Amino acid sequence: MGKIIVCCGKLADNPYIVEETGKKLYSVEEICHYVRTNIYSIDLGFFSPMLINFIKEELNLPMVAKKLKSLIVGNYLLNDVITTLFCSCDLYSKEEILEIIELVKYLAQMPAWERRAYIGYKKLEERKFLVALKYFRGTLKEENLAEKDYGIVLRAMGICLIHVSSFKEAAECFYKSHKHTGSKETLIFALLALKLGNPDKEFNDRVNEFTKDETVISEAERIWKEAEKNALNGENIKN
């Protein structure tokens, strides 16, 4: 069942459509709700001249639009802009607004790569795999990314690739992640994805390229056999 947003102000005849997601917003309350639920990916660019004009003309809130525009033109911080927006309606309490603003301040202190990765993980949680993949790939292009962090992002990319690409590509991603982190668990993921994406002969030919560690190979085989057994028994395999 979807959430209900009680709107006390004017509803627009023509909605504002968020370019990135295609979401249609009809009221200032819906704008506030959208900002809150997507707070990790909201920046000053979200408050475009089109949105400001929509608030002014379609929602008949000229004073709110004027305040927001003056903050943006004056190069104020994102938390100041969001505070002004949230205070324009009664959707959130003072305590809720303060909590959100603290999160905005926290996000603002993140290095560029960490913020991109954070957004990617949130999109991954939402099962928006293509969007998450875009942010993870962008993260890997950032400078000053530690080797272990690089590997952790590669692992997340592998999970996305399982859903939107191929097991073979995911296997390669997991293997690269292992090379950066040394994680045996990720290496097991690589072997399992390799098994799913290759016929038995090709798998047997390639497995030694990934590892010669018999304990890792044995654990991957154990998980594979258990999954096959559960599938034959009609059970759901838990992630």
Short mmCIF file of C-alpha atoms in Angstrom, two decimals:
data_model
loop_
_atom_site.label_atom_id
_atom_site.label_comp_id
_atom_site.label_asym_id
_atom_site.label_seq_id
_atom_site.Cartn_x
_atom_site.Cartn_y
_atom_site.Cartn_z
CA MET A 1 0.00 0.00 0.00
CA GLY A 2 1.41 3.40 -0.98
CA LYS A 3 1.99 6.30 1.35
CA ILE A 4 -0.52 9.15 1.48
CA ILE A 5 0.76 12.74 1.44
CA VAL A 6 -1.73 15.26 2.80
CA CYS A 7 -1.48 18.44 0.71
CA CYS A 8 -2.89 21.64 2.17
CA GLY A 9 -1.67 23.97 -0.56
CA LYS A 10 -2.50 24.32 -4.24
CA LEU A 11 -2.20 21.30 -6.53
CA ALA A 12 -0.64 22.04 -9.90
CA ASP A 13 -2.60 21.44 -13.08
CA ASN A 14 0.66 20.60 -14.81
CA PRO A 15 3.11 18.61 -12.68
CA TYR A 16 6.82 19.22 -12.32
CA ILE A 17 8.65 16.21 -13.74
CA VAL A 18 12.00 15.34 -12.16
CA GLU A 19 14.36 14.76 -15.07
CA GLU A 20 16.45 12.00 -13.48
CA THR A 21 13.58 9.79 -12.32
CA GLY A 22 10.55 10.93 -14.30
CA LYS A 23 8.64 11.43 -11.04
CA LYS A 24 5.65 13.78 -11.29
CA LEU A 25 5.23 16.29 -8.46
CA TYR A 26 1.98 18.22 -8.00
CA SER A 27 2.47 20.12 -4.73
CA VAL A 28 5.06 21.63 -2.43
CA GLU A 29 4.43 18.75 -0.03
CA GLU A 30 5.28 16.26 -2.75
CA ILE A 31 8.46 18.21 -3.56
CA CYS A 32 9.46 18.07 0.11
CA HIS A 33 8.70 14.35 0.28
CA TYR A 34 10.74 13.70 -2.86
CA VAL A 35 13.70 15.65 -1.47
CA ARG A 36 13.58 13.75 1.81
CA THR A 37 13.33 10.29 0.27
CA ASN A 38 16.12 11.06 -2.21
CA ILE A 39 18.21 13.20 0.13
CA TYR A 40 21.43 11.30 -0.59
CA SER A 41 21.31 12.31 -4.28
CA ILE A 42 19.86 15.83 -3.96
CA ASP A 43 22.19 18.74 -4.68
CA LEU A 44 21.72 22.42 -5.53
CA GLY A 45 21.24 21.44 -9.15
CA PHE A 46 17.88 19.92 -8.20
CA PHE A 47 16.60 23.44 -7.44
CA SER A 48 16.68 24.49 -11.06
CA PRO A 49 15.11 27.68 -12.48
CA MET A 50 12.34 25.43 -13.84
CA LEU A 51 11.51 24.12 -10.36
CA ILE A 52 11.63 27.61 -8.84
CA ASN A 53 9.29 28.89 -11.56
CA PHE A 54 6.99 25.88 -11.00
CA ILE A 55 6.74 26.75 -7.30
CA LYS A 56 6.02 30.37 -8.15
CA GLU A 57 3.55 29.93 -11.01
CA GLU A 58 1.93 26.50 -10.72
CA LEU A 59 1.81 26.31 -6.92
CA ASN A 60 1.14 30.03 -6.46
CA LEU A 61 3.93 30.40 -3.89
CA PRO A 62 5.84 33.50 -5.10
CA MET A 63 7.40 34.29 -1.72
CA VAL A 64 8.76 30.74 -1.30
CA ALA A 65 10.12 30.84 -4.85
CA LYS A 66 11.74 34.22 -4.20
CA LYS A 67 13.43 32.99 -1.00
CA LEU A 68 14.74 29.85 -2.68
CA LYS A 69 16.06 31.82 -5.66
CA SER A 70 17.83 34.35 -3.43
CA LEU A 71 19.54 31.54 -1.49
CA ILE A 72 20.72 29.83 -4.65
CA VAL A 73 21.92 33.05 -6.30
CA GLY A 74 23.62 33.98 -3.04
CA ASN A 75 25.54 30.66 -3.01
CA TYR A 76 24.05 29.55 0.27
CA LEU A 77 24.51 25.98 1.46
CA LEU A 78 22.19 23.17 0.43
CA ASN A 79 20.92 22.75 3.99
CA ASP A 80 19.73 26.40 3.98
CA VAL A 81 17.79 25.84 0.75
CA ILE A 82 16.21 22.61 2.00
CA THR A 83 15.29 24.20 5.34
CA THR A 84 13.47 27.02 3.52
CA LEU A 85 11.63 24.50 1.34
CA PHE A 86 10.55 22.32 4.27
CA CYS A 87 9.41 25.33 6.30
CA SER A 88 7.06 26.36 3.47
CA CYS A 89 4.55 23.67 4.48
CA ASP A 90 3.58 21.61 7.52
CA LEU A 91 4.59 18.19 6.22
CA TYR A 92 7.46 17.71 8.69
CA SER A 93 7.94 18.66 12.31
CA LYS A 94 10.81 20.82 13.53
CA GLU A 95 12.55 17.73 14.90
CA GLU A 96 12.24 15.90 11.59
CA ILE A 97 13.62 18.88 9.66
CA LEU A 98 16.60 19.16 12.00
CA GLU A 99 17.30 15.45 11.59
CA ILE A 100 17.26 15.75 7.80
CA ILE A 101 19.49 18.83 7.85
CA GLU A 102 22.06 17.01 9.99
CA LEU A 103 22.15 14.26 7.35
CA VAL A 104 22.61 16.88 4.60
CA LYS A 105 25.56 18.36 6.50
CA TYR A 106 27.05 14.90 6.94
CA LEU A 107 26.74 14.13 3.24
CA ALA A 108 28.31 17.47 2.33
CA GLN A 109 31.48 16.54 4.24
CA MET A 110 31.98 13.32 2.29
CA PRO A 111 34.72 13.11 -0.34
CA ALA A 112 33.32 13.10 -3.89
CA TRP A 113 34.02 9.38 -4.41
CA GLU A 114 32.39 8.41 -1.10
CA ARG A 115 29.25 10.40 -1.87
CA ARG A 116 28.95 8.74 -5.28
CA ALA A 117 29.43 5.32 -3.71
CA TYR A 118 26.89 6.14 -0.98
CA ILE A 119 24.29 7.00 -3.61
CA GLY A 120 25.15 3.81 -5.48
CA TYR A 121 24.61 1.67 -2.37
CA LYS A 122 21.26 3.35 -1.73
CA LYS A 123 20.16 2.67 -5.30
CA LEU A 124 21.34 -0.91 -4.91
CA GLU A 125 19.18 -1.27 -1.80
CA GLU A 126 16.25 0.00 -3.87
CA ARG A 127 17.11 -2.63 -6.54
CA LYS A 128 17.69 0.10 -9.13
CA PHE A 129 20.67 -1.77 -10.51
CA LEU A 130 21.36 0.25 -13.66
CA VAL A 131 21.33 3.54 -11.75
CA ALA A 132 23.53 2.05 -9.03
CA LEU A 133 25.96 0.76 -11.66
CA LYS A 134 26.25 4.26 -13.12
CA TYR A 135 27.22 5.71 -9.74
CA PHE A 136 29.69 2.90 -9.00
CA ARG A 137 31.40 3.37 -12.35
CA GLY A 138 31.59 7.09 -11.67
CA THR A 139 33.11 6.35 -8.27
CA LEU A 140 35.93 4.32 -9.80
CA LYS A 141 36.89 7.34 -11.94
CA GLU A 142 37.44 9.50 -8.87
CA GLU A 143 40.99 10.27 -7.76
CA ASN A 144 42.43 9.40 -4.34
CA LEU A 145 40.39 6.20 -4.07
CA ALA A 146 42.19 3.73 -1.78
CA GLU A 147 42.84 0.26 -3.18
CA LYS A 148 40.55 -1.48 -0.67
CA ASP A 149 37.72 1.00 -1.32
CA TYR A 150 38.22 0.45 -5.07
CA GLY A 151 37.77 -3.26 -4.51
CA ILE A 152 34.67 -2.82 -2.36
CA VAL A 153 33.01 -0.75 -5.08
CA LEU A 154 33.94 -3.40 -7.66
CA ARG A 155 32.16 -5.99 -5.52
CA ALA A 156 29.00 -3.87 -5.49
CA MET A 157 29.30 -3.51 -9.27
CA GLY A 158 29.46 -7.29 -9.55
CA ILE A 159 26.16 -7.60 -7.71
CA CYS A 160 24.58 -5.11 -10.11
CA LEU A 161 25.98 -6.91 -13.15
CA ILE A 162 24.37 -10.18 -12.08
CA HIS A 163 21.00 -8.48 -12.43
CA VAL A 164 21.51 -6.33 -15.53
CA SER A 165 24.30 -7.89 -17.57
CA SER A 166 25.84 -11.37 -17.47
CA PHE A 167 27.26 -13.80 -14.94
CA LYS A 168 30.53 -13.82 -16.88
CA GLU A 169 30.96 -10.06 -16.54
CA ALA A 170 29.96 -10.24 -12.87
CA ALA A 171 32.53 -13.00 -12.28
CA GLU A 172 35.30 -10.85 -13.73
CA CYS A 173 34.21 -7.93 -11.55
CA PHE A 174 34.20 -10.06 -8.39
CA TYR A 175 37.63 -11.44 -9.29
CA LYS A 176 39.04 -7.93 -9.77
CA SER A 177 37.50 -6.96 -6.42
CA HIS A 178 39.26 -9.89 -4.76
CA LYS A 179 42.57 -8.79 -6.25
CA HIS A 180 42.18 -5.39 -4.55
CA THR A 181 40.76 -6.56 -1.21
CA GLY A 182 42.02 -10.10 -0.73
CA SER A 183 38.51 -11.12 0.33
CA LYS A 184 37.99 -14.89 0.04
CA GLU A 185 34.23 -14.37 0.23
CA THR A 186 34.35 -12.21 -2.88
CA LEU A 187 36.50 -14.82 -4.60
CA ILE A 188 33.80 -17.40 -3.82
CA PHE A 189 31.27 -15.03 -5.42
CA ALA A 190 33.53 -14.92 -8.48
CA LEU A 191 33.64 -18.71 -8.74
CA LEU A 192 29.88 -19.04 -8.33
CA ALA A 193 29.21 -16.39 -10.98
CA LEU A 194 31.77 -18.09 -13.24
CA LYS A 195 29.95 -21.39 -12.74
CA LEU A 196 26.59 -19.82 -13.59
CA GLY A 197 27.92 -18.09 -16.67
CA ASN A 198 29.96 -20.89 -18.25
CA PRO A 199 29.39 -24.46 -19.39
CA ASP A 200 31.10 -27.03 -17.19
CA LYS A 201 34.09 -27.56 -19.50
CA GLU A 202 34.76 -23.84 -19.86
CA PHE A 203 34.31 -23.40 -16.11
CA ASN A 204 36.83 -26.15 -15.36
CA ASP A 205 39.29 -24.60 -17.80
CA ARG A 206 39.00 -21.15 -16.23
CA VAL A 207 38.65 -21.85 -12.52
CA ASN A 208 42.41 -22.15 -12.00
CA GLU A 209 42.85 -18.70 -13.51
CA PHE A 210 40.85 -17.35 -10.59
CA THR A 211 42.46 -19.37 -7.77
CA LYS A 212 44.33 -22.51 -6.83
CA ASP A 213 43.17 -22.29 -3.21
CA GLU A 214 41.42 -25.64 -2.66
CA THR A 215 39.55 -24.38 0.42
CA VAL A 216 37.97 -21.60 -1.63
CA ILE A 217 37.11 -23.96 -4.48
CA SER A 218 35.63 -26.50 -2.06
CA GLU A 219 33.49 -23.86 -0.35
CA ALA A 220 32.18 -22.63 -3.70
CA GLU A 221 31.35 -26.23 -4.68
CA ARG A 222 29.57 -26.78 -1.35
CA ILE A 223 27.40 -23.67 -1.83
CA TRP A 224 26.66 -24.66 -5.42
CA LYS A 225 25.60 -28.20 -4.48
CA GLU A 226 23.45 -26.92 -1.62
CA ALA A 227 21.75 -24.47 -3.98
CA GLU A 228 21.10 -27.24 -6.50
CA LYS A 229 19.65 -29.45 -3.77
CA ASN A 230 17.34 -26.67 -2.54
CA ALA A 231 16.24 -25.95 -6.10
CA LEU A 232 15.40 -29.61 -6.68
CA ASN A 233 13.43 -29.67 -3.44
CA GLY A 234 11.48 -26.59 -4.57
CA GLU A 235 12.87 -24.43 -1.79
CA ASN A 236 13.63 -20.73 -2.11
CA ILE A 237 17.31 -19.94 -2.12
CA LYS A 238 17.93 -17.04 0.22
CA ASN A 239 20.41 -14.33 -0.73
#
